[in-house]
Coordinates of C-alpha atoms in Angstrom, one line a residue:
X1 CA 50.2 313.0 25.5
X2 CA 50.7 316.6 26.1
X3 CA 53.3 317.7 28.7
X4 CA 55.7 320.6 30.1
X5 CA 59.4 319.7 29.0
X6 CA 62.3 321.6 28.9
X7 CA 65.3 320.8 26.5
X8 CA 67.9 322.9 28.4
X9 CA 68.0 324.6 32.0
X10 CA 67.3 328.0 32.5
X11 CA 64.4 330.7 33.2
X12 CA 60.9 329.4 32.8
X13 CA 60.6 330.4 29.3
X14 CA 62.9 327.4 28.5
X15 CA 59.3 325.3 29.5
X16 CA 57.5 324.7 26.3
X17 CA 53.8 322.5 26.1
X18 CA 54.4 320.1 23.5
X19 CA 53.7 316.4 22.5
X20 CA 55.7 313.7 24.2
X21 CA 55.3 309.8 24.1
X22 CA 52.9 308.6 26.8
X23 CA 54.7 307.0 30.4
X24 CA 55.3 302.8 30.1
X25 CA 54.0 301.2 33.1
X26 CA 56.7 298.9 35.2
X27 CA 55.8 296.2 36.8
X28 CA 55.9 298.1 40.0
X29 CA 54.0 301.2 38.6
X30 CA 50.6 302.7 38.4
X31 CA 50.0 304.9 35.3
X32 CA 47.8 308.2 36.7
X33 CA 45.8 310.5 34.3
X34 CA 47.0 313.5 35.7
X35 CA 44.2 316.2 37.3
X36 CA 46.3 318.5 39.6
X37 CA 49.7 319.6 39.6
X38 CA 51.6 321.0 42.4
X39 CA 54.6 322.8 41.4
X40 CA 57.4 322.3 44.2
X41 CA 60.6 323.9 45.0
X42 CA 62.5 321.2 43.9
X43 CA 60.9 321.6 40.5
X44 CA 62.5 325.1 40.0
X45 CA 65.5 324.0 41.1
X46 CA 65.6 321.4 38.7
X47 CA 64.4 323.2 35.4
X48 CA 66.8 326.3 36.5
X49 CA 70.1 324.5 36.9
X50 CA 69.4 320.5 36.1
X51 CA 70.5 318.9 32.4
X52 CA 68.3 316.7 31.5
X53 CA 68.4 315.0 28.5
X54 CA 65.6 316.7 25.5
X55 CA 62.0 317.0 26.3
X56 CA 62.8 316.1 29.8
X57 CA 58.9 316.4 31.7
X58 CA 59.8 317.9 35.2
X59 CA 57.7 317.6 38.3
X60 CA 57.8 316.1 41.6
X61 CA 54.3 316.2 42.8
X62 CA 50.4 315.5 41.0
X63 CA 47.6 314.0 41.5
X64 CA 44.8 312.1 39.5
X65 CA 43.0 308.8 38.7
X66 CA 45.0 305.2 37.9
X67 CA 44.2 304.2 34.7
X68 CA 46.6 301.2 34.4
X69 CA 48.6 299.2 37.1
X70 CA 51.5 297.1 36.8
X71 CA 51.9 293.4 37.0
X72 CA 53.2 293.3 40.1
X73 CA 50.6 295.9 41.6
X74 CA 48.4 294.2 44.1
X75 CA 46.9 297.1 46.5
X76 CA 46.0 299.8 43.7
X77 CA 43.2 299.5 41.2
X78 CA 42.1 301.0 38.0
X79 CA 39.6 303.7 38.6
X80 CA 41.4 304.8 42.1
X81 CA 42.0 308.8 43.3
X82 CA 45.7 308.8 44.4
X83 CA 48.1 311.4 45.0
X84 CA 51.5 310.8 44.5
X85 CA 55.2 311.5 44.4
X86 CA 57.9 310.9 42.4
X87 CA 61.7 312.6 41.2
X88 CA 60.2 313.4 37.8
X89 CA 57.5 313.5 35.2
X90 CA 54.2 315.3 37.1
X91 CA 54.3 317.9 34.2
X92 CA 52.3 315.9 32.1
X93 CA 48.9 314.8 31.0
X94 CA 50.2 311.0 31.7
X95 CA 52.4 309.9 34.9
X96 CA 53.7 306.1 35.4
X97 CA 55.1 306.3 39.0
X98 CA 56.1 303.6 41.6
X99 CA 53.0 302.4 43.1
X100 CA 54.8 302.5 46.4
X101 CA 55.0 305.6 46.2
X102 CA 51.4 306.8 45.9
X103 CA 48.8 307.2 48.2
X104 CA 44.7 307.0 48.4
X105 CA 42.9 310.1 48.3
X106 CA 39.7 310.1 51.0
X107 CA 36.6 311.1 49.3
X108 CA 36.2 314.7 50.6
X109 CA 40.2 316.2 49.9
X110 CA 40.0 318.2 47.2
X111 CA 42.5 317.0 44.3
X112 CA 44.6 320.5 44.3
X113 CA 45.1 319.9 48.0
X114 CA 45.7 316.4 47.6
X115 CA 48.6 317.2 44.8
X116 CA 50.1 319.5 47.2
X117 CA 49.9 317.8 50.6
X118 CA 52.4 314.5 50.4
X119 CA 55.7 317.0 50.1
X120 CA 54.4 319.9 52.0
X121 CA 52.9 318.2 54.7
X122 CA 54.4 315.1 54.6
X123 CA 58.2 317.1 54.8
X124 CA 56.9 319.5 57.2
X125 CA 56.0 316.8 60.1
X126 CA 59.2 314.8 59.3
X127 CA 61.0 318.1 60.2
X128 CA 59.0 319.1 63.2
X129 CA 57.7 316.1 65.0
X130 CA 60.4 313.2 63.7
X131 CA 63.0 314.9 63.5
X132 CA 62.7 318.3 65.3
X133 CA 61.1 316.5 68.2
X134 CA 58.6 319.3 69.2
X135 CA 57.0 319.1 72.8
X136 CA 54.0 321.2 73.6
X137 CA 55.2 324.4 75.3
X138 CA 58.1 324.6 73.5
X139 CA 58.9 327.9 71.1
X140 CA 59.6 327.1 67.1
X141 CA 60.5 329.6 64.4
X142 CA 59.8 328.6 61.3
X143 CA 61.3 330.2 57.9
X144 CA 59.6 330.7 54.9
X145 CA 56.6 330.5 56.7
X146 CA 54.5 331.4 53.5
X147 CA 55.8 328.4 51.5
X148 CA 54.0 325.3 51.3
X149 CA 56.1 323.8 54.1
X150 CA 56.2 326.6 56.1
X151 CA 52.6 326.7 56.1
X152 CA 52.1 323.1 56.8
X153 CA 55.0 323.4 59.9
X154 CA 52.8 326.4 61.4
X155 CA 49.5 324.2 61.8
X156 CA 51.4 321.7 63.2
X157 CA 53.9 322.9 65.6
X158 CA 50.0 325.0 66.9
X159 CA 48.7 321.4 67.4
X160 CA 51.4 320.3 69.0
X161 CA 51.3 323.0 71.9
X162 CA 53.9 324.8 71.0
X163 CA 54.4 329.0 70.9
X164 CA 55.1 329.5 66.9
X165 CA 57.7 332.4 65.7
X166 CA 56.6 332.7 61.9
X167 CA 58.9 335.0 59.3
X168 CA 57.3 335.6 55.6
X169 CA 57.6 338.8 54.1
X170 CA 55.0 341.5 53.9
X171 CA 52.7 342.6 56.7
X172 CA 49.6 341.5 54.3
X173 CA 50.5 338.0 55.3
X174 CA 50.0 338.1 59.0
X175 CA 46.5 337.5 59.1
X176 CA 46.7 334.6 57.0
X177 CA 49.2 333.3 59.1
X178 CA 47.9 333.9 62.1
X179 CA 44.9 332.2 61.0
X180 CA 46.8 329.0 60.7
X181 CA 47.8 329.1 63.7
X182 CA 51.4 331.6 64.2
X183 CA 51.6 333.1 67.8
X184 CA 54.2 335.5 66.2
X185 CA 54.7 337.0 62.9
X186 CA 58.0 338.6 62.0
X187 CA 57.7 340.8 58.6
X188 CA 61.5 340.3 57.2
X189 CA 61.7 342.7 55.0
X190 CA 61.3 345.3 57.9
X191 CA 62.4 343.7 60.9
X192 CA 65.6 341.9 62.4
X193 CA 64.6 338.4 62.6
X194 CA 67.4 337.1 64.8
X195 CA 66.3 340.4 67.3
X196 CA 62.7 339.7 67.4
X197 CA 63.1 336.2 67.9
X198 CA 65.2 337.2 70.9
X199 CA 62.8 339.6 72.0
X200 CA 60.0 337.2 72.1
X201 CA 61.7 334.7 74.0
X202 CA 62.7 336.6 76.4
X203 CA 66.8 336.6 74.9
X204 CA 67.0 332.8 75.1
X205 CA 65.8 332.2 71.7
X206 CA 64.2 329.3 69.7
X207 CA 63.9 325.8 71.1
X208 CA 63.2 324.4 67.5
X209 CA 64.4 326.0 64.1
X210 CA 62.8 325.0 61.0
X211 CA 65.0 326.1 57.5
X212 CA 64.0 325.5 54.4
X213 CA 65.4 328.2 52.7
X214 CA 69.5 327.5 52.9
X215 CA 70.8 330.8 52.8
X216 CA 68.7 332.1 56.0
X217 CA 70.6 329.3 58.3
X218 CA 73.6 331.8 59.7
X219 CA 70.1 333.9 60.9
X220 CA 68.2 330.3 62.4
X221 CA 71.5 329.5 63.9
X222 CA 71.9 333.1 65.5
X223 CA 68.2 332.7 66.7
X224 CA 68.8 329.4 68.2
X225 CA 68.5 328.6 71.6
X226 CA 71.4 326.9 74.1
X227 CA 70.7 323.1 73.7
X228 CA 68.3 324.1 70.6
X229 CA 67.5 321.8 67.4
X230 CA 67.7 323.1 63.6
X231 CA 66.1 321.2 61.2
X232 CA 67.5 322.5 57.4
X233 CA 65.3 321.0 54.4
X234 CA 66.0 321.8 50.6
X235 CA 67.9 325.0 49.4
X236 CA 65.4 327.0 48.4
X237 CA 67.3 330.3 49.0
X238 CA 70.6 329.1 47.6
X239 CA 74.0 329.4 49.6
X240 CA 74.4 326.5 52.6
X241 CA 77.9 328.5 54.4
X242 CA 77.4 328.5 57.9
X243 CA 80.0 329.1 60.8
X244 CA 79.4 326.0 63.1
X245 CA 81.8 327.5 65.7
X246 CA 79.0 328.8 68.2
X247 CA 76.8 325.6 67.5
X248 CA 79.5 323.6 68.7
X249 CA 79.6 326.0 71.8
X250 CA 76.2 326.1 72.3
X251 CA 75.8 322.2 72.4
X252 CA 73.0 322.6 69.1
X253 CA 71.6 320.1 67.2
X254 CA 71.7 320.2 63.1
X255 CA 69.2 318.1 61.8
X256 CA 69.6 317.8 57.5
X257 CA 66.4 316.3 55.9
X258 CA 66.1 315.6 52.4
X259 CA 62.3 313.9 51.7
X260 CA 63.1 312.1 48.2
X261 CA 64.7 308.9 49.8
X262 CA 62.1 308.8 52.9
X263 CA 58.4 308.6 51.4
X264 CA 58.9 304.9 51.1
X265 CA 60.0 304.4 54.3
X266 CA 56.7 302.4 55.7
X267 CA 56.1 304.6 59.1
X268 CA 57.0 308.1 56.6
X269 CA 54.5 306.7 54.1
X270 CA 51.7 305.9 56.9
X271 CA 52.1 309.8 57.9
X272 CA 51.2 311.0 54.6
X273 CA 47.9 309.2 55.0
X274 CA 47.0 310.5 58.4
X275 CA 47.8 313.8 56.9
X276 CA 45.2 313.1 54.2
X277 CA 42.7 312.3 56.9
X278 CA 43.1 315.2 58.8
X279 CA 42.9 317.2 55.5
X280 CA 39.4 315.4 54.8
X281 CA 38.6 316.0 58.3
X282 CA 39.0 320.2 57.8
X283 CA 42.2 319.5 60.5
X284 CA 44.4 320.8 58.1
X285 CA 44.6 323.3 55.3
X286 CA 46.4 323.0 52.0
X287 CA 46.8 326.5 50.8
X288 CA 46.6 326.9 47.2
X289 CA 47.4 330.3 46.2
X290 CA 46.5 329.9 42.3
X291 CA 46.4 327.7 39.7
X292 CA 46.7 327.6 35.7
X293 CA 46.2 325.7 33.0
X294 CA 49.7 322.9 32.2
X295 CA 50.1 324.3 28.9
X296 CA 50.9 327.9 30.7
X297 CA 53.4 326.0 32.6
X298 CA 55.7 328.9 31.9
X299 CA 53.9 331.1 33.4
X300 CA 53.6 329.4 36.4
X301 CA 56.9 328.7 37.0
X302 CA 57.5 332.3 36.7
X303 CA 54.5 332.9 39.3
X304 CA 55.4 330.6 41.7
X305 CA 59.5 331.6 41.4
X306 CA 59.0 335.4 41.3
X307 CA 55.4 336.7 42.9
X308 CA 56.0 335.0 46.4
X309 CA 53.0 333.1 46.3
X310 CA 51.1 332.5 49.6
X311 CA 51.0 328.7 50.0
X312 CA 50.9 325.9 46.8
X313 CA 50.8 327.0 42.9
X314 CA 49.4 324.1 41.2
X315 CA 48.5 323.0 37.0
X316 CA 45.7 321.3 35.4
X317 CA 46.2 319.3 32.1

C-alpha cells in the first residue's frame, strides 16, 4: 500500500509518499481502506519531535470502509462506513485499528466530517460538558477557537446556554465564528485577551476556560473567574509554565485532559456517536478548511502547521 511515513522527525518535508507493507489485522482489529484523513495536532507534534522507528506511518484520525475484521470482532462487518481513532497509522491507504475503537458512520455525515469529528468533537465535549461542567448562563472562553476543537467547543458551549468569549486571530474570522455560535470574538493579534475578557464580564472574568494551546494558560488563568474551571487539552502552542500561586488564592479548578486513553471508555465512546448524529442531523458542523491528495502529505502538514487553517485539514489516498 501507499502511505505518508517519515524516517526521522523534523519539518514536513521529512514526510515522503512511498510503499509500505499493508496493516495485519489482530484479533481485536478491523482493517479500514482509508477514504478521509484528518490531520490532528497531535500528528504535528509527533512527526516534529517523535522518533519513530523507519517508515513510521503517522496519523491519529481517518475514516473509510472495513474491508476485513478480526477473529474476535463480533459488532463490525465487512462493507461497514466507520470513522475511527487510533495512536498511529491514518497516513495510509490501509489502517488495522482496534475495533473498539471505531465507530459507525450514519448514512448522511459526510466522510471528511466523519474523519475529523471523533477527536475534535469528541475532545471538545469531554472538556466542556464532562469535565468543564458548563451550565446554561454561564460565560466560557475558549482558545484557539479557530482549531478543530475550538470550533467544536463554540457550538457546544452555544447549545448549552452559555455566553461564549471566542479568541482566533484575524478579524476575517469573526463572522465564521459567530456563525457557529460565539457571543464574543476577541482578534489576538490586536487585542488584550485577558482585558477584553474582563471587560465583557463585567471584571469578574470567565466561569469556564477552555486551553488547548499550552503556552496561552498564564493568559486563561489571568482571565479566570474566582471559583472558575480551566480545562487544558494537548500542547499545541508549546510551553506548559504557569504560576499556580493566584489559582490557589482564587480557589480555581485545573482540569488536564488528554483524549488518547478515554475513547474506550464506554460512556466517552457512546458520545462520539451522539455527536455523529447530531452531525447527520445538520446540529453540528465539522469545518473542513481544505483538503489534498495523501501523497502531498507534505504539503499539508505544512498547510495545516503554518497557514492557520480555519477548522480541519484533511487527505485522501
Amino acid at each position: 500500500m501507499k502511505a505518508a511515513v517519515y524516517d526521522n522527525p523534523g519539518l514536513p518535508t521529512v514526510l515522503r509518499y512511498a510503499d509500505v507493507p499493508d496493516p495485519v489485522c489482530g484479533p481485536g482489529d478491523v482493517l479500514i481502506a482509508v477514504e478521509a484523513i484528518s490531520i490532528e495536532g497531535g500528528d504535528l507534534v509527533n512527526r516534529r519531535s517523535t522518533p519513530q522507528r523507519p517508515s513510521w506511518i503517522v496519523g491519529y484520525a481517518a475514516a473509510g470502509t472495513i474491508v476485513a475484521i478480526g477473529e474476535n470482532v463480533r459488532d463490525r462487518t465487512v462493507g461497514q462506513k466507520v470513522t475511527a481513532f487510533d495512536m498511529q497509522g491514518s497516513h495510509a491507504e490501509l489502517w488495522a485499528v482496534p475495533a473498539s475503537r471505531t465507530w459507525l458512520m450514519p448514512n448522511d455525515v459526510d466522510l471528511a466530517q466523519a474523519a475529523a469529528l471523533p477527536i475534535s468533537f469528541g475532545t471538545a465535549r469531554h472538556c466542556v460538558i464532562t469535565k468543564g461542567r458548563l451550565n446554561e448562563g454561564e460565560t466560557v472562553l475558549i482558545q484557539a477557537a479557530a482549531g478543530g476543537v475550538g470550533l467544536a467547543a463554540i457550538q457546544l458551549a452555544r447549545q448549552a446556554g452559555a455566553t461564549v468569549i471566542a479568541v482566533a486571530g484575524g478579524r476575517e474570522r469573526q463572522t465564521r465564528l459567530t456563525e457557529l455560535g460565539a457571543t464574543h470574538v476577541i482578534d489576538r493579534f490586536e487585542q488584550d485577551v485577558v482585558g477584553e475578557v474582563r471587560r465583557l464580564t463585567d471584571g469578574k472574568g470567565a466561569v469556564l476556560v477552555i486551553d488547548p494551546v499550552g503556552s496561552t494558560l498564564q493568559s486563561s488563568l489571568s482571565s479566570l473567574a474566582v471559583e472558575g474551571r480551566l480545562v487544558f487539552v494537548g500542547n499545541a502552542g508549546g510551553g506548559l509554565d504557569v504560576d499556580l500561586w493566584s489559582p490557589l488564592q482564587n480557589n480555581q479548578t485545573l482540569h488536564g485532559v488528554f483524549m488518547g486513553s478515554l475513547f474506550e471508555r464506554r460512556a466517552v465512546h457512546r458520545t462520539v456517536d451522539e455527536l455523529l448524529e447530531a452531525v447527520a442531523e445538520r446540529r453540528l458542523d465539522v469545518v473542513i478548511d481544505k483538503a489534498f491528495p495523501l501523497r502531498d502529505a507534505s504539503k499539508a502538514h505544512e498547510y495545516a502547521e503554518t497557514a492557520k487553517p480555519l477548522g480541519r485539514v484533511v487527505m485522501t489516498p
